[in-house]
């Protein structure tokens, strides 16, 4: 079998398992070169984990920096000892496709493979072509299906094209019932038992419940009230968005754009007509300050704070700094080669009490078990990002019950958004069919 899938929940050790697999294949003289493709934030994690756990000779490089620097590092890897491993992010695969093809890896690891669920994306097409030339391939994910079964096709097209074939449209006709305007909308699913049976024919499934004896995970809500001035702004924007949608086309993109404005207000910010950010509410910051006082100052414990928007991150950093608390932080603004140190400082230094991170950027590949309490200052509609973020604390190495505190502005979109995430449903269908509920 040349392709295999590890459907392993977050925190169950899929990276360690994969290192063991590639090590055994190398020792059995099956492979000499491995390409690991993963989200950008996880690139330095692979280098560190191989260094820590690999009990076989190896040389690992991370393809980061300028394009010329990446190409040079890949060329120099030929002089490495043992198993040669190159780690690269998804965006760079299609930009470096010719170089990677020429390097001709024996094995390709596709980590967090849901990143190639869109079969038309450039990075997905590049992975398909690379997969066609590699002798061995592995998919690693805990969530192969994020929104609907169509997500499976592109991932399995890479790992083993004999499972579902190479035509997306034949796949779609086999497992999806189309309808609606022009027959372009998914209205139902068919032959799902067959789809699942094929999916698991080359997959190994591991759940947290099966593999880990983890402490309890608790979700709590902390409510706050928007000030009268910010409530007035919120209600006005909500009314405008509702009217614009009533008079326009109801699509996922349109609804998300309108709800984005409401979510920004509950976090304390709004963009004015000049595209400048305006601060409009202290509600969530005041609630967060109480939590920081309770957890960090009074209880002398560590705290992780997740937020979606950069303006929120900036405000949170200023709040923590005003209290003289040392912290680590990760957003898209933090360089890749600095992120590992940020995590190490939080995990290992007693005086670094708070970790502040943008959910989408820091929700993958890092361990934050030094804390047993997190605050979700804000969330969005991405269920995978949300669960990935929670799993940073609730994973191997956690000894205490984990409490995830969610800051909710009363009578706002925050409440509806949490219901969507809790229901784990088809986000696209929920948004289009029930869009009015987000503006009640």
PDB file of C-alpha atoms in Angstrom, residues 47 62 73 132 143 153 159 166 173 214 218 254 288 296 337 355 381 390 404 410:
ATOM      1  CA  UNK A  47      11.762  20.366  12.892  1.00  0.00           C
ATOM      2  CA  UNK A  62      12.679  24.092   6.900  1.00  0.00           C
ATOM      3  CA  UNK A  73      18.536  25.036   1.199  1.00  0.00           C
ATOM      4  CA  UNK A 132       1.554  11.166  -8.393  1.00  0.00           C
ATOM      5  CA  UNK A 143     -11.025  16.545  10.616  1.00  0.00           C
ATOM      6  CA  UNK A 153     -12.138  14.074  -2.683  1.00  0.00           C
ATOM      7  CA  UNK A 159      -2.918  10.107  -1.112  1.00  0.00           C
ATOM      8  CA  UNK A 166      -9.413  11.547 -10.383  1.00  0.00           C
ATOM      9  CA  UNK A 173     -22.431  12.749  -8.807  1.00  0.00           C
ATOM     10  CA  UNK A 214      -7.229  13.325  29.683  1.00  0.00           C
ATOM     11  CA  UNK A 218     -15.207  22.463  30.477  1.00  0.00           C
ATOM     12  CA  UNK A 254     -22.323  38.152   1.607  1.00  0.00           C
ATOM     13  CA  UNK A 288     -11.112  39.940  30.435  1.00  0.00           C
ATOM     14  CA  UNK A 296      -3.015  35.215  36.825  1.00  0.00           C
ATOM     15  CA  UNK A 337      11.420  31.409  13.250  1.00  0.00           C
ATOM     16  CA  UNK A 355      -0.071  33.572  25.941  1.00  0.00           C
ATOM     17  CA  UNK A 381     -17.525  30.434  11.959  1.00  0.00           C
ATOM     18  CA  UNK A 390      -9.038  24.298  22.406  1.00  0.00           C
ATOM     19  CA  UNK A 404     -12.418  27.396  28.194  1.00  0.00           C
ATOM     20  CA  UNK A 410     -25.349  39.937  25.538  1.00  0.00           C
TER      21      UNK A 410
END
